[in-house]
Structures are given as structure tokens and as C-alpha cells.
Short mmCIF file of C-alpha atoms in Angstrom, two decimals:
data_model
loop_
_atom_site.label_atom_id
_atom_site.label_comp_id
_atom_site.label_asym_id
_atom_site.label_seq_id
_atom_site.Cartn_x
_atom_site.Cartn_y
_atom_site.Cartn_z
CA UNK A 1 -4.37 10.67 -39.51
CA UNK A 2 -4.28 10.10 -35.75
CA UNK A 3 -4.60 6.50 -34.56
CA UNK A 4 -7.98 5.52 -33.12
CA UNK A 5 -7.90 3.01 -30.31
CA UNK A 6 -10.56 0.29 -30.14
CA UNK A 7 -11.61 -2.65 -27.97
CA UNK A 8 -13.36 -5.95 -28.52
CA UNK A 9 -17.11 -6.18 -27.92
CA UNK A 10 -19.29 -3.34 -26.66
CA UNK A 11 -22.13 -1.69 -28.55
CA UNK A 12 -22.38 1.27 -30.89
CA UNK A 13 -24.37 4.17 -29.42
CA UNK A 14 -26.79 6.45 -31.22
CA UNK A 15 -25.61 10.08 -31.47
CA UNK A 16 -28.13 11.51 -29.01
CA UNK A 17 -25.61 13.89 -27.40
CA UNK A 18 -25.74 16.44 -30.18
CA UNK A 19 -28.45 18.61 -28.63
CA UNK A 20 -26.82 18.76 -25.21
CA UNK A 21 -23.54 19.99 -26.70
CA UNK A 22 -25.26 23.08 -28.01
CA UNK A 23 -26.09 24.19 -24.45
CA UNK A 24 -23.80 26.13 -22.16
CA UNK A 25 -23.34 25.31 -18.51
CA UNK A 26 -26.28 26.40 -16.36
CA UNK A 27 -26.20 27.27 -12.67
CA UNK A 28 -28.88 25.86 -10.39
CA UNK A 29 -29.90 28.31 -7.62
CA UNK A 30 -29.56 27.26 -3.98
CA UNK A 31 -32.54 25.51 -2.38
CA UNK A 32 -33.92 26.50 1.01
CA UNK A 33 -32.48 23.36 2.59
CA UNK A 34 -29.56 21.09 1.79
CA UNK A 35 -29.55 17.42 2.79
CA UNK A 36 -26.13 15.86 3.34
CA UNK A 37 -26.41 12.06 3.43
CA UNK A 38 -23.59 10.10 5.03
CA UNK A 39 -23.53 6.32 4.93
CA UNK A 40 -20.43 4.59 6.16
CA UNK A 41 -19.72 1.87 8.68
CA UNK A 42 -16.52 3.63 9.83
CA UNK A 43 -18.23 6.95 10.58
CA UNK A 44 -19.74 7.23 14.04
CA UNK A 45 -21.63 10.01 15.80
CA UNK A 46 -18.50 11.35 17.46
CA UNK A 47 -16.95 11.96 14.03
CA UNK A 48 -19.30 14.87 13.37
CA UNK A 49 -17.85 18.37 13.67
CA UNK A 50 -21.17 20.22 13.92
CA UNK A 51 -24.26 20.17 16.12
CA UNK A 52 -27.89 21.26 15.79
CA UNK A 53 -28.30 25.04 15.75
CA UNK A 54 -24.67 25.72 14.85
CA UNK A 55 -23.93 28.35 12.21
CA UNK A 56 -21.85 27.09 9.29
CA UNK A 57 -20.05 28.70 6.38
CA UNK A 58 -19.67 27.55 2.81
CA UNK A 59 -16.82 25.03 2.60
CA UNK A 60 -16.76 24.35 6.35
CA UNK A 61 -16.03 20.69 7.26
CA UNK A 62 -19.08 18.90 8.67
CA UNK A 63 -17.31 15.65 9.52
CA UNK A 64 -13.85 14.40 10.37
CA UNK A 65 -12.17 12.03 7.97
CA UNK A 66 -9.95 9.02 8.55
CA UNK A 67 -7.78 6.68 6.51
CA UNK A 68 -10.86 5.33 4.70
CA UNK A 69 -13.16 8.31 4.11
CA UNK A 70 -12.65 12.00 3.38
CA UNK A 71 -14.26 14.93 5.23
CA UNK A 72 -17.60 16.26 3.96
CA UNK A 73 -18.13 20.02 3.66
CA UNK A 74 -21.04 22.41 3.84
CA UNK A 75 -22.24 23.49 0.36
CA UNK A 76 -23.73 26.74 1.68
CA UNK A 77 -23.72 29.16 4.60
CA UNK A 78 -26.53 28.95 7.13
CA UNK A 79 -27.48 26.85 10.15
CA UNK A 80 -27.63 23.17 11.04
CA UNK A 81 -31.38 22.64 11.34
CA UNK A 82 -31.29 18.96 12.27
CA UNK A 83 -29.17 15.82 12.33
CA UNK A 84 -30.82 12.42 11.87
CA UNK A 85 -29.25 9.09 12.81
CA UNK A 86 -30.49 5.71 11.63
CA UNK A 87 -29.01 2.24 11.17
CA UNK A 88 -29.10 0.23 7.99
CA UNK A 89 -31.56 -2.65 8.26
CA UNK A 90 -29.32 -4.91 6.15
CA UNK A 91 -26.12 -4.01 8.01
CA UNK A 92 -26.37 -3.10 11.68
CA UNK A 93 -22.76 -1.85 11.73
CA UNK A 94 -23.51 0.67 8.98
CA UNK A 95 -24.94 3.94 10.21
CA UNK A 96 -26.84 6.50 8.14
CA UNK A 97 -26.53 10.16 9.01
CA UNK A 98 -28.50 12.98 7.42
CA UNK A 99 -27.49 16.58 8.10
CA UNK A 100 -30.08 19.23 7.24
CA UNK A 101 -28.63 22.69 6.51
CA UNK A 102 -30.90 25.73 6.33
CA UNK A 103 -29.35 28.11 3.79
CA UNK A 104 -29.20 31.88 4.30
CA UNK A 105 -28.42 32.36 0.57
CA UNK A 106 -25.39 34.53 1.40
CA UNK A 107 -22.79 31.89 0.47
CA UNK A 108 -20.23 33.21 2.95
CA UNK A 109 -17.08 31.16 2.55
CA UNK A 110 -14.56 30.04 5.11
CA UNK A 111 -11.08 31.48 4.70
CA UNK A 112 -9.47 29.65 1.76
CA UNK A 113 -5.74 29.03 1.51
CA UNK A 114 -4.58 29.56 -2.07
CA UNK A 115 -1.31 28.30 -3.55
CA UNK A 116 0.56 29.99 -6.38
CA UNK A 117 3.42 27.51 -6.80
CA UNK A 118 2.49 23.94 -5.88
CA UNK A 119 6.05 22.74 -6.63
CA UNK A 120 7.21 24.34 -3.38
CA UNK A 121 5.19 21.69 -1.54
CA UNK A 122 6.07 18.04 -1.08
CA UNK A 123 3.78 15.35 -2.56
CA UNK A 124 2.63 14.42 0.95
CA UNK A 125 1.63 18.02 1.67
CA UNK A 126 -0.39 18.22 -1.56
CA UNK A 127 -2.06 14.87 -0.85
CA UNK A 128 -3.03 16.19 2.59
CA UNK A 129 -4.66 19.24 0.96
CA UNK A 130 -6.58 17.00 -1.46
CA UNK A 131 -7.71 14.82 1.46
CA UNK A 132 -8.85 17.81 3.53
CA UNK A 133 -10.81 19.11 0.51
CA UNK A 134 -12.90 15.92 0.36
CA UNK A 135 -11.98 15.02 -3.23
CA UNK A 136 -13.19 11.61 -4.40
CA UNK A 137 -13.53 9.91 -7.77
CA UNK A 138 -16.33 11.67 -9.66
CA UNK A 139 -16.61 9.01 -12.34
CA UNK A 140 -18.96 7.01 -10.13
CA UNK A 141 -16.83 4.91 -7.76
CA UNK A 142 -16.16 7.70 -5.20
CA UNK A 143 -12.79 6.15 -4.32
CA UNK A 144 -10.84 8.67 -2.16
CA UNK A 145 -8.38 10.47 -4.43
CA UNK A 146 -5.79 10.91 -1.67
CA UNK A 147 -5.57 7.15 -1.25
CA UNK A 148 -5.10 6.55 -4.96
CA UNK A 149 -2.34 9.18 -5.04
CA UNK A 150 -0.59 7.69 -2.01
CA UNK A 151 -0.59 4.27 -3.66
CA UNK A 152 0.77 5.69 -6.92
CA UNK A 153 3.86 7.53 -5.65
CA UNK A 154 6.93 6.14 -7.47
CA UNK A 155 4.86 3.20 -8.75
CA UNK A 156 3.37 4.58 -11.98
CA UNK A 157 4.89 5.96 -15.16
CA UNK A 158 1.76 7.17 -16.99
CA UNK A 159 -1.22 9.30 -15.97
CA UNK A 160 -4.39 8.59 -17.96
CA UNK A 161 -7.09 11.30 -17.99
CA UNK A 162 -10.42 9.65 -18.69
CA UNK A 163 -12.49 12.06 -20.79
CA UNK A 164 -14.67 9.31 -22.22
CA UNK A 165 -18.38 9.46 -21.55
CA UNK A 166 -19.52 6.34 -23.33
CA UNK A 167 -23.04 6.67 -21.93
CA UNK A 168 -24.88 8.24 -24.89
CA UNK A 169 -26.84 10.81 -22.87
CA UNK A 170 -24.21 12.12 -20.43
CA UNK A 171 -22.14 15.18 -21.38
CA UNK A 172 -21.03 16.52 -17.99
CA UNK A 173 -17.33 15.85 -18.61
CA UNK A 174 -17.58 17.11 -22.19
CA UNK A 175 -18.94 20.48 -21.04
CA UNK A 176 -16.33 20.65 -18.29
CA UNK A 177 -13.52 20.14 -20.81
CA UNK A 178 -15.01 22.69 -23.21
CA UNK A 179 -15.19 25.37 -20.52
CA UNK A 180 -12.31 24.59 -18.14
CA UNK A 181 -9.62 22.79 -20.17
CA UNK A 182 -6.79 25.02 -18.97
CA UNK A 183 -7.63 24.32 -15.33
CA UNK A 184 -7.85 20.59 -16.08
CA UNK A 185 -4.32 20.68 -17.53
CA UNK A 186 -3.05 22.37 -14.35
CA UNK A 187 -4.72 19.59 -12.35
CA UNK A 188 -2.92 17.04 -14.54
CA UNK A 189 0.42 18.71 -13.84
CA UNK A 190 -0.28 18.67 -10.08
CA UNK A 191 -1.02 14.93 -10.14
CA UNK A 192 2.06 14.36 -12.33
CA UNK A 193 4.18 16.25 -9.77
CA UNK A 194 2.81 14.10 -6.94
CA UNK A 195 3.11 10.71 -8.69
CA UNK A 196 6.28 11.51 -10.69
CA UNK A 197 4.81 10.22 -13.97
CA UNK A 198 6.63 10.58 -17.27
CA UNK A 199 3.61 10.80 -19.61
CA UNK A 200 0.06 12.16 -19.46
CA UNK A 201 -2.54 10.68 -21.82
CA UNK A 202 -5.80 12.58 -22.36
CA UNK A 203 -8.36 10.17 -23.79
CA UNK A 204 -11.54 11.32 -25.59
CA UNK A 205 -13.96 9.73 -28.05
CA UNK A 206 -13.72 10.26 -31.80
CA UNK A 207 -17.08 12.05 -32.12
CA UNK A 208 -15.95 15.05 -30.01
CA UNK A 209 -14.31 16.79 -32.97
CA UNK A 210 -14.40 20.36 -31.62
CA UNK A 211 -12.94 19.29 -28.31
CA UNK A 212 -10.19 17.26 -30.00
CA UNK A 213 -9.10 20.27 -32.06
CA UNK A 214 -9.15 22.50 -28.98
CA UNK A 215 -7.06 20.11 -26.89
CA UNK A 216 -4.55 19.65 -29.71
CA UNK A 217 -4.04 23.40 -29.96
CA UNK A 218 -3.55 23.76 -26.19
CA UNK A 219 -1.09 20.86 -25.66
CA UNK A 220 0.97 21.23 -28.84
CA UNK A 221 3.82 22.88 -26.89
CA UNK A 222 3.51 20.62 -23.83
CA UNK A 223 5.81 17.60 -24.21
CA UNK A 224 4.33 15.78 -21.22
CA UNK A 225 0.85 15.55 -22.78
CA UNK A 226 -0.48 13.28 -25.50
CA UNK A 227 -4.02 13.11 -26.91
CA UNK A 228 -5.49 9.64 -27.51
CA UNK A 229 -8.69 9.16 -29.51
CA UNK A 230 -10.83 6.10 -28.89
CA UNK A 231 -13.63 4.80 -31.08
CA UNK A 232 -17.18 5.70 -30.13
CA UNK A 233 -18.43 2.60 -28.36
CA UNK A 234 -19.93 1.74 -25.02
CA UNK A 235 -18.45 1.05 -22.40
CA UNK A 236 -15.14 2.62 -23.42
CA UNK A 237 -14.86 4.63 -20.20
CA UNK A 238 -14.31 1.65 -17.88
CA UNK A 239 -10.76 1.62 -16.50
CA UNK A 240 -10.16 -2.02 -17.45
CA UNK A 241 -11.33 -1.47 -21.02
CA UNK A 242 -9.52 1.85 -21.29
CA UNK A 243 -6.15 0.31 -20.38
CA UNK A 244 -6.74 -2.64 -22.70
CA UNK A 245 -7.61 -0.26 -25.55
CA UNK A 246 -4.50 1.88 -25.02
CA UNK A 247 -1.78 -0.71 -24.38
CA UNK A 248 -3.38 -4.00 -25.43
CA UNK A 249 -2.90 -5.54 -21.97
CA UNK A 250 -5.51 -6.51 -19.42
CA UNK A 251 -5.43 -5.50 -15.77
CA UNK A 252 -4.98 -8.82 -13.91
CA UNK A 253 -7.91 -10.19 -11.94
CA UNK A 254 -8.06 -8.61 -8.50
CA UNK A 255 -5.45 -5.98 -9.40
CA UNK A 256 -5.56 -2.23 -10.05
CA UNK A 257 -4.20 -0.20 -12.95
CA UNK A 258 -1.58 1.21 -10.55
CA UNK A 259 -0.11 -2.29 -10.27
CA UNK A 260 0.87 -2.17 -13.96
CA UNK A 261 2.09 1.44 -13.88
CA UNK A 262 -0.99 3.42 -14.97
CA UNK A 263 -2.84 5.97 -12.85
CA UNK A 264 -6.36 6.78 -14.11
CA UNK A 265 -8.38 9.85 -13.14
CA UNK A 266 -11.67 11.19 -14.43
CA UNK A 267 -11.52 14.76 -15.81
CA UNK A 268 -13.99 15.99 -13.18
CA UNK A 269 -11.77 14.59 -10.44
CA UNK A 270 -8.72 16.29 -11.96
CA UNK A 271 -10.61 19.60 -12.04
CA UNK A 272 -11.60 19.14 -8.37
CA UNK A 273 -7.94 18.44 -7.48
CA UNK A 274 -6.87 21.67 -9.19
CA UNK A 275 -9.53 23.71 -7.37
CA UNK A 276 -8.56 22.17 -4.03
CA UNK A 277 -4.80 22.71 -4.37
CA UNK A 278 -4.60 26.04 -6.20
CA UNK A 279 -7.84 27.73 -5.07
CA UNK A 280 -8.23 26.01 -1.69
CA UNK A 281 -11.85 25.06 -2.49
CA UNK A 282 -13.29 21.82 -1.09
CA UNK A 283 -15.47 19.63 -3.30
CA UNK A 284 -19.02 20.97 -2.79
CA UNK A 285 -20.40 21.00 -6.35
CA UNK A 286 -20.25 19.13 -9.63
CA UNK A 287 -21.69 19.20 -13.16
CA UNK A 288 -24.82 17.08 -13.63
CA UNK A 289 -26.45 16.31 -16.98
CA UNK A 290 -30.23 16.41 -17.15
CA UNK A 291 -31.62 14.19 -19.90
CA UNK A 292 -35.29 13.57 -20.69
CA UNK A 293 -36.23 10.94 -23.24
CA UNK A 294 -39.60 11.69 -24.78
CA UNK A 295 -40.95 13.05 -28.05
CA UNK A 296 -38.89 16.23 -27.63
CA UNK A 297 -35.50 15.13 -26.36
CA UNK A 298 -34.06 17.77 -24.04
CA UNK A 299 -30.67 17.80 -22.37
CA UNK A 300 -28.83 20.38 -20.26
CA UNK A 301 -25.80 20.55 -18.00
CA UNK A 302 -25.92 22.23 -14.59
CA UNK A 303 -23.49 23.16 -11.86
CA UNK A 304 -25.27 21.67 -8.84
CA UNK A 305 -24.15 21.78 -5.22
CA UNK A 306 -23.78 18.53 -3.31
CA UNK A 307 -26.81 18.06 -1.06
CA UNK A 308 -29.36 19.73 -3.37
CA UNK A 309 -32.67 17.79 -3.18
CA UNK A 310 -33.58 16.05 -6.44
CA UNK A 311 -37.20 17.22 -6.21
CA UNK A 312 -35.97 20.84 -6.03
CA UNK A 313 -33.97 20.26 -9.22
CA UNK A 314 -37.01 18.80 -10.99
CA UNK A 315 -39.28 21.61 -9.78
CA UNK A 316 -36.80 24.15 -11.13
CA UNK A 317 -37.07 22.42 -14.52
CA UNK A 318 -40.88 22.42 -14.16
CA UNK A 319 -41.13 18.65 -14.28
CA UNK A 320 -44.05 17.18 -12.40
CA UNK A 321 -43.51 13.78 -10.86
CA UNK A 322 -46.31 11.45 -11.95
CA UNK A 323 -46.90 7.81 -12.71
CA UNK A 324 -46.12 8.33 -16.39
CA UNK A 325 -42.40 8.96 -15.87
CA UNK A 326 -39.53 7.13 -14.20
CA UNK A 327 -36.61 9.09 -12.76
CA UNK A 328 -33.13 7.57 -12.69
CA UNK A 329 -29.62 8.53 -11.66
CA UNK A 330 -27.04 7.57 -14.25
CA UNK A 331 -27.32 7.07 -17.99
CA UNK A 332 -29.20 4.86 -20.42
CA UNK A 333 -27.21 1.73 -19.56
CA UNK A 334 -26.03 2.01 -15.95
CA UNK A 335 -29.01 3.73 -14.38
CA UNK A 336 -30.59 3.34 -10.96
CA UNK A 337 -34.22 4.12 -10.23
CA UNK A 338 -34.73 7.00 -7.78
CA UNK A 339 -37.60 5.99 -5.51
CA UNK A 340 -37.31 8.80 -2.95
CA UNK A 341 -37.09 12.24 -4.60
CA UNK A 342 -36.25 13.78 -1.22
CA UNK A 343 -32.78 12.33 -1.64
CA UNK A 344 -30.11 14.74 -2.72
CA UNK A 345 -27.41 15.06 -5.36
CA UNK A 346 -24.32 13.15 -4.23
CA UNK A 347 -20.75 13.28 -5.48
CA UNK A 348 -21.22 10.18 -7.64
CA UNK A 349 -24.35 11.39 -9.50
CA UNK A 350 -23.46 12.75 -12.93
CA UNK A 351 -26.86 12.51 -14.64
CA UNK A 352 -30.58 12.67 -13.91
CA UNK A 353 -32.33 10.61 -16.56
CA UNK A 354 -36.11 10.77 -17.09
CA UNK A 355 -37.89 8.14 -19.14
CA UNK A 356 -41.51 7.53 -20.04
CA UNK A 357 -42.66 4.64 -17.85
CA UNK A 358 -45.54 3.76 -20.18
CA UNK A 359 -43.19 2.14 -22.64
CA UNK A 360 -43.78 -1.55 -23.21
CA UNK A 361 -42.24 -3.73 -20.55
CA UNK A 362 -39.91 -6.43 -21.81
CA UNK A 363 -40.94 -10.05 -21.30
CA UNK A 364 -38.21 -12.43 -20.17
CA UNK A 365 -37.77 -15.68 -22.11
CA UNK A 366 -35.50 -18.70 -21.53
CA UNK A 367 -31.90 -18.56 -22.75
CA UNK A 368 -31.55 -19.86 -26.34
CA UNK A 369 -27.71 -20.14 -26.20
CA UNK A 370 -27.26 -17.70 -29.08
CA UNK A 371 -23.89 -16.47 -27.80
CA UNK A 372 -24.57 -12.79 -28.52
CA UNK A 373 -23.66 -11.86 -24.94
CA UNK A 374 -20.31 -13.64 -25.24
CA UNK A 375 -19.42 -11.71 -28.41
CA UNK A 376 -20.52 -8.38 -26.91
CA UNK A 377 -18.80 -8.68 -23.51
CA UNK A 378 -15.95 -6.13 -23.55
CA UNK A 379 -13.88 -7.91 -20.89
CA UNK A 380 -14.04 -11.41 -22.43
CA UNK A 381 -16.30 -13.04 -19.85
CA UNK A 382 -18.80 -15.79 -20.65
CA UNK A 383 -22.14 -14.30 -19.53
CA UNK A 384 -24.09 -17.27 -20.88
CA UNK A 385 -22.22 -19.79 -18.71
CA UNK A 386 -22.08 -17.44 -15.73
CA UNK A 387 -25.87 -17.08 -15.87
CA UNK A 388 -26.25 -20.88 -15.93
CA UNK A 389 -24.09 -21.32 -12.83
CA UNK A 390 -25.84 -18.39 -11.12
CA UNK A 391 -29.12 -20.26 -11.47
CA UNK A 392 -27.50 -23.43 -10.08
CA UNK A 393 -25.64 -21.51 -7.33
CA UNK A 394 -22.36 -23.15 -8.33
CA UNK A 395 -20.02 -20.74 -6.57
CA UNK A 396 -16.89 -22.74 -7.40
CA UNK A 397 -17.53 -22.47 -11.15
CA UNK A 398 -18.50 -18.81 -10.82
CA UNK A 399 -15.12 -18.09 -9.26
CA UNK A 400 -13.36 -19.97 -12.07
CA UNK A 401 -15.27 -17.85 -14.60
CA UNK A 402 -14.14 -14.62 -12.84
CA UNK A 403 -17.63 -13.27 -12.19
CA UNK A 404 -16.11 -10.64 -9.86
CA UNK A 405 -14.47 -9.02 -12.91
CA UNK A 406 -17.88 -8.09 -14.36
CA UNK A 407 -18.07 -4.28 -14.71
CA UNK A 408 -21.90 -4.35 -14.80
CA UNK A 409 -22.04 -2.38 -18.06
CA UNK A 410 -25.26 -4.21 -19.12
CA UNK A 411 -24.07 -4.70 -22.70
CA UNK A 412 -24.99 -8.38 -22.41
CA UNK A 413 -28.52 -7.42 -21.40
CA UNK A 414 -28.83 -5.00 -24.31
CA UNK A 415 -27.98 -7.66 -26.94
CA UNK A 416 -29.88 -10.53 -25.28
CA UNK A 417 -32.87 -11.52 -27.48
CA UNK A 418 -34.51 -13.25 -24.49
CA UNK A 419 -34.50 -10.04 -22.38
CA UNK A 420 -32.81 -11.81 -19.46
CA UNK A 421 -31.65 -9.40 -16.70
CA UNK A 422 -28.17 -10.93 -16.63
CA UNK A 423 -26.47 -8.22 -14.57
CA UNK A 424 -29.06 -8.63 -11.82
CA UNK A 425 -27.90 -12.24 -11.37
CA UNK A 426 -24.24 -11.28 -11.72
CA UNK A 427 -24.51 -8.67 -8.96
CA UNK A 428 -25.90 -11.27 -6.55
CA UNK A 429 -23.15 -13.72 -7.55
CA UNK A 430 -20.48 -11.06 -7.00
CA UNK A 431 -21.81 -10.30 -3.53
CA UNK A 432 -21.80 -14.00 -2.67
CA UNK A 433 -18.25 -14.37 -4.01
CA UNK A 434 -17.09 -11.44 -1.89
CA UNK A 435 -18.68 -13.01 1.20
CA UNK A 436 -17.02 -16.35 0.37
CA UNK A 437 -13.66 -14.65 -0.19
CA UNK A 438 -13.94 -12.79 3.12
CA UNK A 439 -14.87 -16.05 4.85
CA UNK A 440 -11.97 -17.91 3.19
CA UNK A 441 -9.55 -15.15 4.12
CA UNK A 442 -10.83 -15.28 7.68
CA UNK A 443 -10.35 -19.07 7.74
CA UNK A 444 -6.83 -18.69 6.34
CA UNK A 445 -6.05 -16.08 8.98
CA UNK A 446 -7.42 -18.26 11.78
CA UNK A 447 -5.54 -21.28 10.42
CA UNK A 448 -2.34 -19.26 10.25
CA UNK A 449 -2.83 -17.95 13.79
CA UNK A 450 -3.64 -21.48 15.07
CA UNK A 451 -0.51 -22.94 13.43
CA UNK A 452 1.52 -20.07 14.81
CA UNK A 453 0.10 -20.74 18.28
CA UNK A 454 0.83 -24.48 18.01
CA UNK A 455 4.37 -23.73 16.90
CA UNK A 456 4.82 -21.29 19.77
CA UNK A 457 3.48 -23.81 22.32
CA UNK A 458 5.76 -26.52 20.89
CA UNK A 459 8.79 -24.25 21.21
CA UNK A 460 7.77 -23.32 24.76
CA UNK A 461 7.35 -27.01 25.59
CA UNK A 462 10.81 -27.84 24.24
CA UNK A 463 12.32 -24.98 26.19
CA UNK A 464 10.48 -26.10 29.32
CA UNK A 465 11.67 -29.69 28.87
CA UNK A 466 15.22 -28.59 28.28
CA UNK A 467 15.03 -26.37 31.35
CA UNK A 468 13.68 -29.31 33.37
CA UNK A 469 16.52 -31.47 32.10
CA UNK A 470 19.00 -28.78 32.96
CA UNK A 471 17.52 -28.38 36.43
CA UNK A 472 17.51 -32.16 37.03
CA UNK A 473 21.14 -32.41 35.95
CA UNK A 474 21.96 -29.56 38.26
CA UNK A 475 20.15 -31.29 41.11
CA UNK A 476 22.04 -34.54 40.50
CA UNK A 477 25.30 -32.68 40.35
CA UNK A 478 24.58 -30.91 43.62
CA UNK A 479 23.46 -34.19 45.25
CA UNK A 480 26.60 -35.96 44.08
CA UNK A 481 28.69 -33.09 45.38
CA UNK A 482 26.92 -33.29 48.72
CA UNK A 483 27.45 -37.05 48.81
CA UNK A 484 31.10 -36.61 47.95
CA UNK A 485 31.41 -33.97 50.63
CA UNK A 486 29.75 -36.24 53.17
CA UNK A 487 32.03 -39.07 52.10
CA UNK A 488 35.04 -36.84 52.42
CA UNK A 489 33.86 -35.67 55.81
CA UNK A 490 33.33 -39.28 56.92
CA UNK A 491 36.81 -40.23 55.71
CA UNK A 492 38.34 -37.27 57.45
CA UNK A 493 36.48 -38.21 60.61
CA UNK A 494 37.84 -41.76 60.43
CA UNK A 495 41.34 -40.46 59.90
CA UNK A 496 40.97 -38.12 62.86
CA UNK A 497 39.58 -40.93 65.04
CA UNK A 498 42.39 -43.29 63.94
CA UNK A 499 45.05 -40.69 64.67
CA UNK A 500 43.43 -40.00 68.05
CA UNK A 501 43.38 -43.70 68.92
CA UNK A 502 46.99 -44.02 67.79
CA UNK A 503 47.92 -41.04 69.95
CA UNK A 504 46.09 -42.51 72.97
CA UNK A 505 47.85 -45.86 72.41
CA UNK A 506 51.26 -44.20 72.25
CA UNK A 507 50.58 -42.34 75.49
CA UNK A 508 49.50 -45.56 77.21
CA UNK A 509 52.74 -47.29 76.09
CA UNK A 510 54.80 -44.40 77.50
CA UNK A 511 53.06 -44.63 80.90
CA UNK A 512 53.66 -48.36 81.06
CA UNK A 513 57.37 -47.92 80.42
CA UNK A 514 57.63 -45.28 83.16
CA UNK A 515 56.14 -47.64 85.74
CA UNK A 516 58.82 -50.21 85.04
#
């Protein structure tokens, strides 16, 4: 029997994914308009590559990238109808850009450069292709994949493919693996070629029996690959918990898995890397799970293009937006309420979750110090104490308790009998800690620069003093030489005068003798 990896804490999830697994992948038709939202403080107006009225093709870059962000591509062919600029009220340096694309429904692609043998290319060349294709982490963080790969070259020994969807209602990655496993394995080999890893671990949950059998049959002749099965618990998909489950070691506070030799990629990201390198396709679509929790639970998985309006998606499913339902992005645990349905599907959205809003609202009670949250926390934090210091705004204690390590999985909230929104307080504390850390780092930098300046001025002063001393010595030496020269001249003058007087005296004596 194959070993099943486990981790401390977490919660068991109800098997509500069964229905969604019976569905095949569906394709959502193109809307009339696509809305590409760009929010980044490093992206300015002059970084756009298109203008209003310009014709665009499917896969055409809309923006330039830089060392922080990747380019964004058009999901369809058509025209740029409008470009809106607005600044963020909370951050004046952060600019919001919305590009409206009117689709012609022809889906004419730009010319794609395909590659048959990626091993003929250097790792840097492949990373450049991945960067130009706009590939980011599709597990939720949207961290640029090219940056992660650049950091991992010759630093990691194991590639971990995260196929765990611990959220009970999301099956996007599951359907992707069921339908495109061969392409995912090619993507793994590409990343392994770039990072020079020795092992590839594909991690899935124990309840995905059909998928486990399928993967085992595909990789049985591939020595580089190994299948790891993890117990069905939430939140097993977090990178910190995943590494701890597999090797029994924790990622140090403030560090990344790359620092301990492990490179982690979500299966959707690996698939996008394969499509970008081999097929030349930029990232313009992803699989999104639709899940509706009501009397008749329904769940489907769709290929949806980036920029598709959420209200178009709901209208296609014949769901009327009313006060009786709440619409979220994300799963049962880590969900975010969608207030504006005119917003579009982004690269980090893997699920649209609809819940009946008429359900009884939970009443918050004071903490009873039961300790359930401490037992359930999968990364060994102390939510009970952290909450206490959050209320008292004790930032020093919050730093000692490593509040920044909280993965915001909301397990502590789920087990709390007092219905306290713990993660809400933790998020605020994390933001404050980041501000404090930035401020402290700035102070350290200024202190370092000030000390460096003082040291430089001291050295310059010493040099100046030594130069003054040298110049004064030189002056004294010259003065003494002049004095000596004057003295010598005076002595010589005396000698000359004495000899002249002696000569005159001798001549006078001679004249006197002649007269006699």
C-alpha cells in the first residue's frame, strides 16, 4: 500500500466534489466585450502597447512587461473600444487600467512560434518565452513564473507539482489532470530541464482514485517522476503545509521553498508553461469551476477566457442576480464576495461560488479560550493569543508570534464556537507588520547610509588634515631653505667684501712703497 502523507491540524471536508467529477470540461462562448483589468503600481500609461480603435488579434500583447510583471495578451480578435485610467483611492501610486476589447468572434491568432525540441534551447531562452507568454501562478498568488524559475536555477533538487485542491467545491485542476495529463508531464519535463532538478513529485489527494490509477500507469516507465498521495484534509494545498507533509520540515519564517531546495508549481501553471513553450500560446484562458450551493447542488468546469465578464458567465448559466444569493470568487473557505458583477475573470480566479444569502447569519460571541483554533491551525500558530494581541494592538508580541506566517486558510474561524472572524483581524495585523517592517528596513538603510557618510567625512577630514600637515611641513622646509640660501648669500657677500677690502689695502700698501 502506498504511503499517505499527512499534516497536523486542518479540517476534514465533506465529499461534495463527486457531482462535479462526473462532468466533462465545458467551453464558454466569447462575450461581445472583454474587460482586461490591470492594477499595478509599476505599470504606467506609456507601458501600453495598444490604443483606442486599434485592431488586435488573439494572443497579441496589450502591455509591455518588466522585471516585476508579465505582459498581458488579448483573449480575442477585434478592436480596442476604450481604455480607462483611474487611480486607487487607498494608494495614489497604484494605477488602475481597464482595456475594453470588442470581439469580432473570428478568433484570428497572431503568428505562433512552436518548438519541437525544447532541449535545443538554453534555460534562459525558455524562461524568456514563458515571460513573454504572460504565465503566472494559477493557484491564486499570480507570482510571475519566469521569476520563480530564474530563482530556482541550480538551487533546487526537487520539483513538486501541486495537484491538491483541498477546497471541497473546486475541481478545476482535477479536470485538467483528467483531460491533459500527458501535456502536464511535458510541462514538468520543461521545468525540470530549466531548473536541473533530480526528482519530480506529483501530489494528489487520496480521494481521487481514478486519477491516481491513471497517473501511475502513465509514469510507471518515467524514472524522474514519483506520485505522492496526501490525506484528504483542508488546507493541504498550501505550499508551507505541502512541504511539511512531504519532508517533515517547515519552510523558515520569511523564506521560500526554493531556499530549502524545493520548487512548487500548480498543475494549471505547468500546463500553461507547456502551452507557451511547445505551442507558443500565451496565457489567455483557464479552467474555472462553477459551484452553486442550494437544494440541488450543481457544479461544472469551464474553459473561460481571461477578461470574460462575470455577469456574462452567470447569464449563460441562466442565473439571475437577486438579493437571495451571494456570489463569491474562490471556494467555501477562502472566498471573496464579488460586489461588482461587471468585473471579469482574472488569472487568479479558479471558482465562482454561489451561496444562498438567506442563511442564518452567525452571531459573534467573546472568546472562551477553548483552544480549538490552536489545535486546528495547520502551521502551528497560536490564533487565540494572536487575536488577543490584535485587539490590544501589541505589534511587538504579534511579530514574536509570527502573525505574518498566517496563510489565511480560515480553519480557525471554522472551528471557533464563538464565531469570531479571526482571519479578518489577522489580515489587518499582517498589513501593519509589513508597514512596520518596511519602516524598520528604511530606518536601517538610512542609519547605514548615515554611518557610511560619517565614516566617509571622517576619512576625508583625516586626509585633509594630513595634507595640511604635509603642506605646512613643505612650507617650513622651503622657508628654511630660503633662509639658508639668504644666509649663504650674506656670508658670501661678506667674504667678497672682505676680500675686496683686503685687495684695496694691499694696493694702498704697494703705492706707499713706490713713493718712498
